[in-house]
PDB file of C-alpha atoms in Angstrom:
ATOM      1  CA  MET I 114     -26.758   3.159  -5.638  1.00 55.00           C
ATOM      2  CA  GLN I 115     -28.747   6.334  -7.047  1.00 66.00           C
ATOM      3  CA  LEU I 116     -26.281   7.410  -9.579  1.00 68.00           C
ATOM      4  CA  ASP I 117     -28.586   9.633 -11.053  1.00 68.00           C
ATOM      5  CA  LYS I 118     -28.804  11.837  -8.255  1.00 67.00           C
ATOM      6  CA  LEU I 119     -25.285  11.404  -7.433  1.00 68.00           C
ATOM      7  CA  ALA I 120     -24.348  12.771 -10.959  1.00 72.00           C
ATOM      8  CA  ARG I 121     -26.420  15.779 -10.068  1.00 73.00           C
ATOM      9  CA  ILE I 122     -24.301  16.701  -7.122  1.00 77.00           C
ATOM     10  CA  ASP I 123     -21.074  18.717  -7.458  1.00 84.00           C
ATOM     11  CA  LEU I 124     -18.366  16.617  -5.643  1.00 84.00           C
ATOM     12  CA  ASN I 125     -15.971  19.652  -5.166  1.00 89.00           C
ATOM     13  CA  LEU I 126     -18.580  20.562  -2.419  1.00 91.00           C
ATOM     14  CA  LEU I 127     -17.424  18.024  -0.597  1.00 91.00           C
ATOM     15  CA  VAL I 128     -13.843  19.538  -0.384  1.00 92.00           C
ATOM     16  CA  VAL I 129     -15.000  22.944   0.613  1.00 93.00           C
ATOM     17  CA  LEU I 130     -17.065  21.201   3.143  1.00 93.00           C
ATOM     18  CA  GLN I 131     -14.528  19.174   4.924  1.00 92.00           C
ATOM     19  CA  VAL I 132     -12.098  22.366   4.773  1.00 93.00           C
ATOM     20  CA  LEU I 133     -15.012  24.514   6.308  1.00 94.00           C
ATOM     21  CA  ILE I 134     -15.153  21.798   8.828  1.00 93.00           C
ATOM     22  CA  GLU I 135     -11.573  22.054   9.740  1.00 92.00           C
ATOM     23  CA  GLU I 136     -10.672  25.772   9.581  1.00 92.00           C
ATOM     24  CA  GLN I 137     -14.220  26.882  10.787  1.00 93.00           C
ATOM     25  CA  SER I 138     -13.643  30.293   9.223  1.00 92.00           C
ATOM     26  CA  VAL I 139     -14.814  31.458   5.632  1.00 92.00           C
ATOM     27  CA  THR I 140     -11.837  33.400   5.359  1.00 92.00           C
ATOM     28  CA  ARG I 141      -8.870  30.673   6.214  1.00 92.00           C
ATOM     29  CA  ALA I 142     -10.992  27.999   4.031  1.00 93.00           C
ATOM     30  CA  ALA I 143     -10.796  30.588   1.064  1.00 93.00           C
ATOM     31  CA  VAL I 144      -7.209  30.883   1.188  1.00 93.00           C
ATOM     32  CA  ARG I 145      -6.533  27.110   1.504  1.00 92.00           C
ATOM     33  CA  LEU I 146      -8.788  26.826  -1.581  1.00 93.00           C
ATOM     34  CA  ASN I 147      -7.364  29.517  -3.381  1.00 92.00           C
ATOM     35  CA  LEU I 148     -11.115  30.981  -3.832  1.00 92.00           C
ATOM     36  CA  SER I 149     -12.292  34.280  -3.135  1.00 93.00           C
ATOM     37  CA  GLN I 150     -14.614  34.706  -0.072  1.00 92.00           C
ATOM     38  CA  SER I 151     -17.658  35.599  -2.027  1.00 93.00           C
ATOM     39  CA  ALA I 152     -16.916  32.103  -4.422  1.00 93.00           C
ATOM     40  CA  LEU I 153     -16.802  30.420  -1.017  1.00 92.00           C
ATOM     41  CA  SER I 154     -20.109  31.871   0.676  1.00 93.00           C
ATOM     42  CA  LYS I 155     -21.559  30.871  -2.825  1.00 93.00           C
ATOM     43  CA  SER I 156     -20.274  27.252  -2.190  1.00 93.00           C
ATOM     44  CA  LEU I 157     -21.591  27.215   0.937  1.00 93.00           C
ATOM     45  CA  SER I 158     -25.154  28.011  -0.054  1.00 94.00           C
ATOM     46  CA  ARG I 159     -25.163  25.473  -2.675  1.00 92.00           C
ATOM     47  CA  LEU I 160     -24.142  22.994   0.360  1.00 92.00           C
ATOM     48  CA  ARG I 161     -26.670  24.156   2.526  1.00 93.00           C
ATOM     49  CA  GLU I 162     -29.547  23.482  -0.495  1.00 91.00           C
ATOM     50  CA  THR I 163     -28.023  20.293  -1.390  1.00 89.00           C
ATOM     51  CA  LEU I 164     -27.888  19.039   2.152  1.00 91.00           C
ATOM     52  CA  GLY I 165     -30.782  20.379   3.492  1.00 92.00           C
ATOM     53  CA  ASP I 166     -29.498  21.703   6.506  1.00 93.00           C
ATOM     54  CA  PRO I 167     -27.559  25.019   7.756  1.00 94.00           C
ATOM     55  CA  LEU I 168     -24.284  23.479   8.243  1.00 94.00           C
ATOM     56  CA  PHE I 169     -22.771  26.291  10.171  1.00 94.00           C
ATOM     57  CA  SER I 170     -23.929  29.232  12.458  1.00 93.00           C
ATOM     58  CA  ARG I 171     -21.667  32.057  12.642  1.00 91.00           C
ATOM     59  CA  THR I 172     -20.573  33.014  15.953  1.00 90.00           C
ATOM     60  CA  ALA I 173     -17.888  35.842  17.388  1.00 85.00           C
ATOM     61  CA  HIS I 174     -15.309  33.256  16.969  1.00 84.00           C
ATOM     62  CA  GLY I 175     -16.090  32.113  13.569  1.00 87.00           C
ATOM     63  CA  LEU I 176     -18.250  29.069  12.236  1.00 91.00           C
ATOM     64  CA  LYS I 177     -19.840  26.667  14.537  1.00 93.00           C
ATOM     65  CA  PRO I 178     -20.337  23.556  12.831  1.00 93.00           C
ATOM     66  CA  THR I 179     -24.231  22.003  13.201  1.00 94.00           C
ATOM     67  CA  ALA I 180     -24.563  18.607  14.409  1.00 95.00           C
ATOM     68  CA  HIS I 181     -25.132  17.322  10.774  1.00 94.00           C
ATOM     69  CA  ALA I 182     -21.954  18.843   9.901  1.00 93.00           C
ATOM     70  CA  LEU I 183     -20.058  17.139  12.531  1.00 93.00           C
ATOM     71  CA  ALA I 184     -21.575  13.963  11.687  1.00 93.00           C
ATOM     72  CA  LEU I 185     -20.315  14.392   7.751  1.00 92.00           C
ATOM     73  CA  GLY I 186     -17.266  15.730   9.444  1.00 90.00           C
ATOM     74  CA  GLU I 187     -16.430  11.927  10.952  1.00 90.00           C
ATOM     75  CA  ARG I 188     -16.928  10.279   7.754  1.00 91.00           C
ATOM     76  CA  LEU I 189     -15.885  12.688   5.226  1.00 91.00           C
ATOM     77  CA  PRO I 190     -11.894  12.162   5.193  1.00 90.00           C
ATOM     78  CA  LYS I 191     -12.096   8.425   4.415  1.00 87.00           C
ATOM     79  CA  ILE I 192     -14.550   9.193   1.884  1.00 89.00           C
ATOM     80  CA  LEU I 193     -12.160  11.963   0.266  1.00 89.00           C
ATOM     81  CA  GLN I 194      -9.293  10.187   0.325  1.00 85.00           C
ATOM     82  CA  GLU I 195     -10.811   6.978  -1.093  1.00 84.00           C
ATOM     83  CA  LEU I 196     -11.967   9.218  -4.045  1.00 85.00           C
ATOM     84  CA  TYR I 197      -8.377  10.624  -3.975  1.00 83.00           C
ATOM     85  CA  GLN I 198      -7.048   6.902  -4.123  1.00 77.00           C
ATOM     86  CA  LEU I 199      -9.337   6.997  -7.619  1.00 79.00           C
ATOM     87  CA  THR I 200      -7.539   9.412  -9.256  1.00 79.00           C
ATOM     88  CA  LEU I 201      -3.964   7.608  -8.607  1.00 68.00           C
ATOM     89  CA  PRO I 202      -2.479   5.373 -11.029  1.00 64.00           C
ATOM     90  CA  PRO I 203      -2.372   1.788  -9.999  1.00 65.00           C
ATOM     91  CA  SER I 204       1.329   1.659  -9.051  1.00 78.00           C
ATOM     92  CA  PHE I 205       4.041   3.622  -7.631  1.00 87.00           C
ATOM     93  CA  ASP I 206       7.581   4.770  -9.182  1.00 90.00           C
ATOM     94  CA  PRO I 207       9.967   6.050  -6.873  1.00 93.00           C
ATOM     95  CA  GLY I 208      11.866   7.351  -9.322  1.00 93.00           C
ATOM     96  CA  SER I 209       9.054   9.668 -10.999  1.00 91.00           C
ATOM     97  CA  SER I 210       6.803  10.527  -8.564  1.00 91.00           C
ATOM     98  CA  ASN I 211       6.336  14.074  -7.115  1.00 90.00           C
ATOM     99  CA  ARG I 212       3.687  13.302  -4.354  1.00 91.00           C
ATOM    100  CA  SER I 213       3.849  14.841  -0.986  1.00 92.00           C
ATOM    101  CA  PHE I 214       4.186  13.090   2.441  1.00 93.00           C
ATOM    102  CA  SER I 215       3.982  14.547   5.712  1.00 93.00           C
ATOM    103  CA  PHE I 216       5.228  13.331   9.057  1.00 91.00           C
ATOM    104  CA  ALA I 217       4.606  13.949  12.714  1.00 92.00           C
ATOM    105  CA  MET I 218       7.231  12.898  14.979  1.00 91.00           C
ATOM    106  CA  VAL I 219       8.377  12.633  18.591  1.00 87.00           C
ATOM    107  CA  GLU I 220      11.705  14.803  18.938  1.00 84.00           C
ATOM    108  CA  SER I 221      13.608  11.849  20.543  1.00 80.00           C
ATOM    109  CA  ALA I 222      12.972   9.883  17.449  1.00 80.00           C
ATOM    110  CA  TYR I 223      14.104  12.710  14.903  1.00 78.00           C
ATOM    111  CA  GLU I 224      17.752  12.373  15.440  1.00 75.00           C
ATOM    112  CA  THR I 225      17.788   8.209  15.344  1.00 75.00           C
ATOM    113  CA  LEU I 226      15.373   7.805  12.185  1.00 80.00           C
ATOM    114  CA  ILE I 227      15.485  11.134   9.934  1.00 80.00           C
ATOM    115  CA  PRO I 228      18.994  10.857   9.098  1.00 78.00           C
ATOM    116  CA  GLY I 229      18.732   7.238   8.272  1.00 80.00           C
ATOM    117  CA  PHE I 230      16.042   7.254   5.825  1.00 84.00           C
ATOM    118  CA  ILE I 231      15.958  10.708   4.094  1.00 86.00           C
ATOM    119  CA  GLY I 232      19.251   9.994   2.402  1.00 86.00           C
ATOM    120  CA  PRO I 233      17.870   6.648   0.593  1.00 87.00           C
ATOM    121  CA  LEU I 234      14.532   7.930   0.336  1.00 89.00           C
ATOM    122  CA  LEU I 235      15.899  11.014  -1.890  1.00 89.00           C
ATOM    123  CA  ALA I 236      18.095   8.668  -3.585  1.00 92.00           C
ATOM    124  CA  GLN I 237      15.061   6.552  -4.718  1.00 93.00           C
ATOM    125  CA  ALA I 238      12.757   9.328  -5.231  1.00 94.00           C
ATOM    126  CA  PRO I 239      14.480  12.411  -5.712  1.00 94.00           C
ATOM    127  CA  ASN I 240      11.263  14.625  -6.623  1.00 94.00           C
ATOM    128  CA  LEU I 241       9.460  13.318  -3.636  1.00 93.00           C
ATOM    129  CA  ARG I 242       8.597  16.279  -1.044  1.00 91.00           C
ATOM    130  CA  ILE I 243       8.330  15.409   2.819  1.00 90.00           C
ATOM    131  CA  ASN I 244       7.203  17.637   5.215  1.00 90.00           C
ATOM    132  CA  SER I 245       7.822  16.886   9.061  1.00 89.00           C
ATOM    133  CA  TYR I 246       6.115  18.246  12.298  1.00 90.00           C
ATOM    134  CA  MET I 247       6.443  17.885  16.011  1.00 88.00           C
ATOM    135  CA  TRP I 248       4.283  14.924  17.418  1.00 87.00           C
ATOM    136  CA  ASN I 249       1.930  16.710  19.868  1.00 84.00           C
ATOM    137  CA  GLU I 250      -1.474  16.068  21.347  1.00 82.00           C
ATOM    138  CA  LYS I 251      -3.132  16.630  18.193  1.00 88.00           C
ATOM    139  CA  SER I 252      -1.273  14.257  16.085  1.00 89.00           C
ATOM    140  CA  ILE I 253      -3.451  11.098  16.389  1.00 89.00           C
ATOM    141  CA  SER I 254      -6.821  13.389  15.455  1.00 89.00           C
ATOM    142  CA  ASP I 255      -4.738  14.661  12.374  1.00 91.00           C
ATOM    143  CA  LEU I 256      -3.940  11.233  11.205  1.00 91.00           C
ATOM    144  CA  GLN I 257      -7.502   9.984  11.689  1.00 90.00           C
ATOM    145  CA  LEU I 258      -8.568  13.270   9.533  1.00 87.00           C
ATOM    146  CA  GLY I 259      -5.660  12.708   7.021  1.00 88.00           C
ATOM    147  CA  GLN I 260      -3.876  15.787   7.297  1.00 89.00           C
ATOM    148  CA  ILE I 261      -0.999  13.869   8.112  1.00 93.00           C
ATOM    149  CA  ASP I 262       0.198  10.755   6.401  1.00 94.00           C
ATOM    150  CA  PHE I 263       2.367   9.145   9.168  1.00 95.00           C
ATOM    151  CA  GLY I 264       3.024   9.494  12.987  1.00 93.00           C
ATOM    152  CA  ILE I 265       6.243   8.428  14.860  1.00 91.00           C
ATOM    153  CA  ASP I 266       5.270   8.374  18.614  1.00 87.00           C
ATOM    154  CA  GLY I 267       7.323   6.705  21.427  1.00 83.00           C
ATOM    155  CA  ILE I 268       4.928   4.259  23.263  1.00 78.00           C
ATOM    156  CA  ASP I 269       5.829   3.035  27.033  1.00 70.00           C
ATOM    157  CA  LEU I 270       5.324  -1.147  27.502  1.00 51.00           C
ATOM    158  CA  GLN I 271       4.242  -0.762  30.696  1.00 48.00           C
ATOM    159  CA  PRO I 272       1.055  -1.150  32.456  1.00 48.00           C
ATOM    160  CA  GLN I 273       0.945   2.334  33.643  1.00 46.00           C
ATOM    161  CA  SER I 274       0.845   4.111  30.461  1.00 45.00           C
ATOM    162  CA  ASN I 275      -2.361   5.516  29.138  1.00 49.00           C
ATOM    163  CA  PHE I 276      -1.343   5.465  25.717  1.00 52.00           C
ATOM    164  CA  SER I 277      -0.315   1.603  24.489  1.00 58.00           C
ATOM    165  CA  ILE I 278      -0.315   0.026  21.230  1.00 64.00           C
ATOM    166  CA  ASP I 279      -3.528  -2.406  22.528  1.00 66.00           C
ATOM    167  CA  SER I 280      -5.200   1.349  22.765  1.00 71.00           C
ATOM    168  CA  LEU I 281      -4.731   2.815  19.662  1.00 79.00           C
ATOM    169  CA  PRO I 282      -7.949   4.743  18.532  1.00 82.00           C
ATOM    170  CA  GLU I 283      -9.907   3.007  15.712  1.00 84.00           C
ATOM    171  CA  GLY I 284      -8.404   2.820  12.108  1.00 88.00           C
ATOM    172  CA  ILE I 285      -5.261   3.396  12.986  1.00 91.00           C
ATOM    173  CA  SER I 286      -2.477   0.910  12.161  1.00 91.00           C
ATOM    174  CA  HIS I 287       1.137   0.574  13.386  1.00 91.00           C
ATOM    175  CA  GLN I 288       4.405  -1.243  12.951  1.00 91.00           C
ATOM    176  CA  THR I 289       6.808  -1.139  15.643  1.00 90.00           C
ATOM    177  CA  LEU I 290      10.157   0.301  14.452  1.00 90.00           C
ATOM    178  CA  TYR I 291      12.474  -0.630  17.330  1.00 87.00           C
ATOM    179  CA  HIS I 292      12.905  -0.470  21.132  1.00 88.00           C
ATOM    180  CA  ASP I 293      14.461   1.822  23.531  1.00 89.00           C
ATOM    181  CA  HIS I 294      15.592   2.063  27.153  1.00 90.00           C
ATOM    182  CA  GLN I 295      15.646   4.991  29.446  1.00 93.00           C
ATOM    183  CA  LEU I 296      18.899   6.169  31.311  1.00 96.00           C
ATOM    184  CA  CYS I 297      20.326   9.349  32.923  1.00 97.00           C
ATOM    185  CA  LEU I 298      22.326  11.971  31.740  1.00 97.00           C
ATOM    186  CA  VAL I 299      24.558  14.288  33.881  1.00 98.00           C
ATOM    187  CA  ARG I 300      27.174  16.825  33.620  1.00 97.00           C
ATOM    188  CA  VAL I 301      30.948  15.606  33.449  1.00 97.00           C
ATOM    189  CA  GLY I 302      31.971  15.840  37.455  1.00 95.00           C
ATOM    190  CA  HIS I 303      28.536  15.341  38.309  1.00 97.00           C
ATOM    191  CA  PRO I 304      28.059  13.912  42.308  1.00 96.00           C
ATOM    192  CA  ALA I 305      26.192  10.637  40.914  1.00 97.00           C
ATOM    193  CA  LEU I 306      29.407   9.654  38.970  1.00 97.00           C
ATOM    194  CA  ALA I 307      31.146   9.049  42.344  1.00 96.00           C
ATOM    195  CA  LEU I 308      28.190   7.460  43.849  1.00 96.00           C
ATOM    196  CA  HIS I 309      28.183   5.105  40.531  1.00 96.00           C
ATOM    197  CA  GLN I 310      31.676   4.444  40.877  1.00 95.00           C
ATOM    198  CA  ALA I 311      31.272   3.530  44.996  1.00 95.00           C
ATOM    199  CA  GLY I 312      28.798   1.199  43.824  1.00 95.00           C
ATOM    200  CA  ASN I 313      26.135   3.434  45.549  1.00 96.00           C
ATOM    201  CA  TRP I 314      24.041   4.533  42.682  1.00 96.00           C
ATOM    202  CA  ASP I 315      20.554   3.359  43.719  1.00 96.00           C
ATOM    203  CA  VAL I 316      16.864   4.500  43.291  1.00 96.00           C
ATOM    204  CA  GLU I 317      17.473   6.302  46.621  1.00 96.00           C
ATOM    205  CA  ALA I 318      20.261   8.379  45.034  1.00 97.00           C
ATOM    206  CA  TYR I 319      18.261   8.538  42.213  1.00 97.00           C
ATOM    207  CA  LEU I 320      15.488  10.130  44.075  1.00 97.00           C
ATOM    208  CA  SER I 321      17.522  12.654  46.067  1.00 97.00           C
ATOM    209  CA  MET I 322      18.563  14.249  43.089  1.00 97.00           C
ATOM    210  CA  GLN I 323      16.878  17.067  41.309  1.00 97.00           C
ATOM    211  CA  HIS I 324      15.640  16.679  37.855  1.00 97.00           C
ATOM    212  CA  VAL I 325      15.057  18.405  34.523  1.00 97.00           C
ATOM    213  CA  GLN I 326      12.248  16.960  32.608  1.00 94.00           C
ATOM    214  CA  VAL I 327      10.863  17.604  29.108  1.00 92.00           C
ATOM    215  CA  ARG I 328       7.269  18.275  28.518  1.00 86.00           C
ATOM    216  CA  CYS I 329       5.782  16.128  26.127  1.00 78.00           C
ATOM    217  CA  GLU I 330       2.155  16.596  24.525  1.00 71.00           C
ATOM    218  CA  GLY I 331       1.630  18.949  27.269  1.00 71.00           C
ATOM    219  CA  ASN I 332       2.475  16.546  30.187  1.00 75.00           C
ATOM    220  CA  ASP I 333       4.995  17.325  32.776  1.00 79.00           C
ATOM    221  CA  TRP I 334       4.718  13.610  33.953  1.00 84.00           C
ATOM    222  CA  TRP I 335       6.089  11.082  32.158  1.00 83.00           C
ATOM    223  CA  ALA I 336       5.283   7.233  32.102  1.00 85.00           C
ATOM    224  CA  LEU I 337       8.289   6.962  34.743  1.00 90.00           C
ATOM    225  CA  ASP I 338       6.773   9.122  37.002  1.00 91.00           C
ATOM    226  CA  TYR I 339       3.454   7.217  37.200  1.00 88.00           C
ATOM    227  CA  HIS I 340       5.691   3.733  37.432  1.00 89.00           C
ATOM    228  CA  LEU I 341       7.324   5.755  40.605  1.00 93.00           C
ATOM    229  CA  ALA I 342       3.981   7.057  42.061  1.00 92.00           C
ATOM    230  CA  ALA I 343       2.568   3.648  42.256  1.00 90.00           C
ATOM    231  CA  LYS I 344       5.327   2.502  44.235  1.00 93.00           C
ATOM    232  CA  GLY I 345       4.810   5.825  46.702  1.00 95.00           C
ATOM    233  CA  GLN I 346       8.009   7.281  45.039  1.00 95.00           C
ATOM    234  CA  GLN I 347       8.311  10.760  43.323  1.00 95.00           C
ATOM    235  CA  ARG I 348      11.235  12.549  41.734  1.00 96.00           C
ATOM    236  CA  ASP I 349      11.776  16.135  42.622  1.00 96.00           C
ATOM    237  CA  LEU I 350      10.862  17.870  39.051  1.00 95.00           C
ATOM    238  CA  CYS I 351      12.577  21.087  39.670  1.00 95.00           C
ATOM    239  CA  THR I 352      12.842  22.207  35.969  1.00 95.00           C
ATOM    240  CA  THR I 353      10.381  21.468  32.872  1.00 94.00           C
ATOM    241  CA  VAL I 354      11.566  22.718  29.368  1.00 94.00           C
ATOM    242  CA  PRO I 355       9.596  22.387  26.309  1.00 90.00           C
ATOM    243  CA  ASP I 356      12.415  20.196  23.859  1.00 90.00           C
ATOM    244  CA  PHE I 357      14.947  17.584  24.493  1.00 92.00           C
ATOM    245  CA  TYR I 358      17.985  19.915  23.380  1.00 93.00           C
ATOM    246  CA  GLY I 359      16.814  22.391  25.903  1.00 94.00           C
ATOM    247  CA  ALA I 360      17.171  19.671  28.821  1.00 95.00           C
ATOM    248  CA  ALA I 361      20.578  18.506  27.616  1.00 96.00           C
ATOM    249  CA  SER I 362      21.761  21.942  27.662  1.00 96.00           C
ATOM    250  CA  VAL I 363      20.439  22.488  31.063  1.00 96.00           C
ATOM    251  CA  CYS I 364      21.728  19.451  32.329  1.00 96.00           C
ATOM    252  CA  ALA I 365      25.307  20.187  30.959  1.00 97.00           C
ATOM    253  CA  HIS I 366      25.480  23.433  33.166  1.00 96.00           C
ATOM    254  CA  THR I 367      23.926  22.131  36.369  1.00 97.00           C
ATOM    255  CA  ASP I 368      23.662  19.424  38.598  1.00 97.00           C
ATOM    256  CA  LEU I 369      20.324  18.443  37.423  1.00 98.00           C
ATOM    257  CA  VAL I 370      19.731  14.438  36.184  1.00 98.00           C
ATOM    258  CA  PHE I 371      18.076  14.139  32.919  1.00 97.00           C
ATOM    259  CA  THR I 372      16.438  10.820  32.242  1.00 96.00           C
ATOM    260  CA  LEU I 373      15.596   9.968  28.652  1.00 93.00           C
ATOM    261  CA  PRO I 374      15.653   7.185  25.892  1.00 91.00           C
ATOM    262  CA  GLU I 375      19.317   5.865  25.029  1.00 91.00           C
ATOM    263  CA  SER I 376      18.978   6.792  21.478  1.00 87.00           C
ATOM    264  CA  PHE I 377      18.897  10.431  21.992  1.00 90.00           C
ATOM    265  CA  ALA I 378      21.315  10.394  24.805  1.00 93.00           C
ATOM    266  CA  ARG I 379      23.715   8.763  22.636  1.00 90.00           C
ATOM    267  CA  HIS I 380      23.205  11.777  20.114  1.00 89.00           C
ATOM    268  CA  ALA I 381      23.346  14.361  23.240  1.00 93.00           C
ATOM    269  CA  ILE I 382      26.953  13.050  24.343  1.00 95.00           C
ATOM    270  CA  ASN I 383      28.326  14.435  21.087  1.00 92.00           C
ATOM    271  CA  LEU I 384      26.988  17.545  21.769  1.00 93.00           C
ATOM    272  CA  TYR I 385      27.366  18.863  25.240  1.00 96.00           C
ATOM    273  CA  PRO I 386      29.796  17.642  28.046  1.00 96.00           C
ATOM    274  CA  LEU I 387      27.228  14.785  29.391  1.00 97.00           C
ATOM    275  CA  VAL I 388      27.978  11.230  30.695  1.00 97.00           C
ATOM    276  CA  MET I 389      25.669   8.479  30.585  1.00 97.00           C
ATOM    277  CA  LEU I 390      24.239   6.831  33.649  1.00 97.00           C
ATOM    278  CA  PRO I 391      22.119   3.437  34.035  1.00 96.00           C
ATOM    279  CA  LEU I 392      18.676   4.009  35.505  1.00 96.00           C
ATOM    280  CA  PRO I 393      19.348   2.379  38.804  1.00 96.00           C
ATOM    281  CA  PHE I 394      16.076   0.606  38.674  1.00 94.00           C
ATOM    282  CA  ASP I 395      14.356  -1.814  36.242  1.00 91.00           C
ATOM    283  CA  PHE I 396      11.735  -0.126  33.987  1.00 90.00           C
ATOM    284  CA  MET I 397      10.374  -1.460  31.135  1.00 86.00           C
ATOM    285  CA  PRO I 398      11.497  -0.111  27.662  1.00 85.00           C
ATOM    286  CA  LEU I 399       9.231   2.123  24.830  1.00 84.00           C
ATOM    287  CA  ALA I 400       8.448   1.297  21.535  1.00 86.00           C
ATOM    288  CA  TYR I 401       9.055   3.632  18.571  1.00 89.00           C
ATOM    289  CA  VAL I 402       5.946   2.855  16.072  1.00 91.00           C
ATOM    290  CA  LEU I 403       5.520   4.073  13.040  1.00 94.00           C
ATOM    291  CA  LEU I 404       1.532   5.076  12.757  1.00 94.00           C
ATOM    292  CA  TRP I 405      -0.882   5.513   9.872  1.00 95.00           C
ATOM    293  CA  HIS I 406      -4.363   5.338   9.078  1.00 94.00           C
ATOM    294  CA  GLN I 407      -5.818   1.924   7.539  1.00 92.00           C
ATOM    295  CA  ARG I 408      -7.206   3.634   4.424  1.00 90.00           C
ATOM    296  CA  ASN I 409      -3.757   4.004   3.229  1.00 91.00           C
ATOM    297  CA  ASP I 410      -2.933   0.411   3.782  1.00 90.00           C
ATOM    298  CA  GLY I 411      -3.639  -0.244   0.023  1.00 86.00           C
ATOM    299  CA  ASP I 412      -1.708   2.915  -1.316  1.00 89.00           C
ATOM    300  CA  PRO I 413       1.588   1.993  -3.041  1.00 90.00           C
ATOM    301  CA  GLY I 414       3.215   4.990  -2.236  1.00 92.00           C
ATOM    302  CA  HIS I 415       2.500   4.490   1.571  1.00 93.00           C
ATOM    303  CA  LYS I 416       3.548   0.975   1.567  1.00 93.00           C
ATOM    304  CA  TRP I 417       6.778   1.825  -0.374  1.00 94.00           C
ATOM    305  CA  LEU I 418       7.352   4.502   2.253  1.00 94.00           C
ATOM    306  CA  ARG I 419       6.357   2.564   5.203  1.00 93.00           C
ATOM    307  CA  GLU I 420       8.957  -0.461   4.184  1.00 93.00           C
ATOM    308  CA  LEU I 421      11.645   2.026   3.674  1.00 92.00           C
ATOM    309  CA  ILE I 422      11.232   3.815   6.979  1.00 91.00           C
ATOM    310  CA  THR I 423      10.804   0.109   8.559  1.00 91.00           C
ATOM    311  CA  GLN I 424      13.857  -1.138   7.264  1.00 88.00           C
ATOM    312  CA  SER I 425      16.121   2.204   7.960  1.00 85.00           C
ATOM    313  CA  ALA I 426      14.716   2.313  11.603  1.00 84.00           C
ATOM    314  CA  ARG I 427      16.106  -1.575  12.187  1.00 79.00           C
ATOM    315  CA  HIS I 428      19.521  -0.799  10.909  1.00 75.00           C
ATOM    316  CA  SER I 429      19.778   2.236  13.021  1.00 68.00           C
ATOM    317  CA  ALA I 430      18.592   0.350  15.843  1.00 63.00           C
ATOM    318  CA  ARG I 431      20.638  -2.798  15.561  1.00 62.00           C
ATOM    319  CA  ASP I 432      23.921  -0.131  15.171  1.00 59.00           C
ATOM    320  CA  SER I 433      22.996   1.568  18.531  1.00 54.00           C
ATOM    321  CA  GLY I 434      22.080  -1.534  20.005  1.00 52.00           C
ATOM    322  CA  SER I 435      18.480  -0.706  20.571  1.00 49.00           C
ATOM    323  CA  TRP I 436      16.762  -3.488  18.350  1.00 42.00           C
ATOM    324  CA  ASN I 437      15.383  -6.550  19.537  1.00 44.00           C
TER     325      ASN I 437
END
């Protein structure tokens, strides 16, 4: 290692480069770094001189990274995270820590998980700050880039699923929190209830109904729909909405059927005049998993929080009958 050359490099420039790659805008990067645009432009000039590459070209839509900048952008998050780790104390004391952690979670897990671990977390670490976001199609990338600390997603445990535990991106670690099953919600007095009572609630009756669906990660179809399609069957998804609360509300005021994880359904029936019905055919369960990047495996704070969330999830799942 040529430490003499490294000593002549301002490592703060690496932070500037990472933010510029993420924002692709001098204005937005300057705001994030609390610098003037003039100061940031000077830092960019120094980066170009140090690295021997223009790094960005200006376009009508902002800065466009060069191939070299993109290559550096794939390695920088890990390097910066490791540098950050060097500045941390060797242990983590929840009672005195004022660190911040960020989550992205699927909506269906919020009601089951957040109430369970926020209380114990704040009781043990009153100065900790938690920022949570809705899980979306960019969340895995955010984990890889270090823009969020944890993800909680529902992964379907069936062969047709495009996203499985066995196909997680390189560098992403996981811990299964609990398993959940799909069931149906219908309004009080829905015709499906009479069919179920008469023993006629079967796949044909299910497919004859109109359904409301939550659009997840930009997709109108869930793994259940691909499962049915493989059998030459299809639901009548006449209404799609962006969130679970909206779907439950629509379901409570129409004859639409809402198929969803049991953990959220048990919450919804306390808010709306809804009744749970079993899914009238066999379908594999889904697993709610905690996700993080391997670069944080040894971080004491991350490890403490992972263990707290896992224990809380197991307790909640046992109470609801979801754990196995």
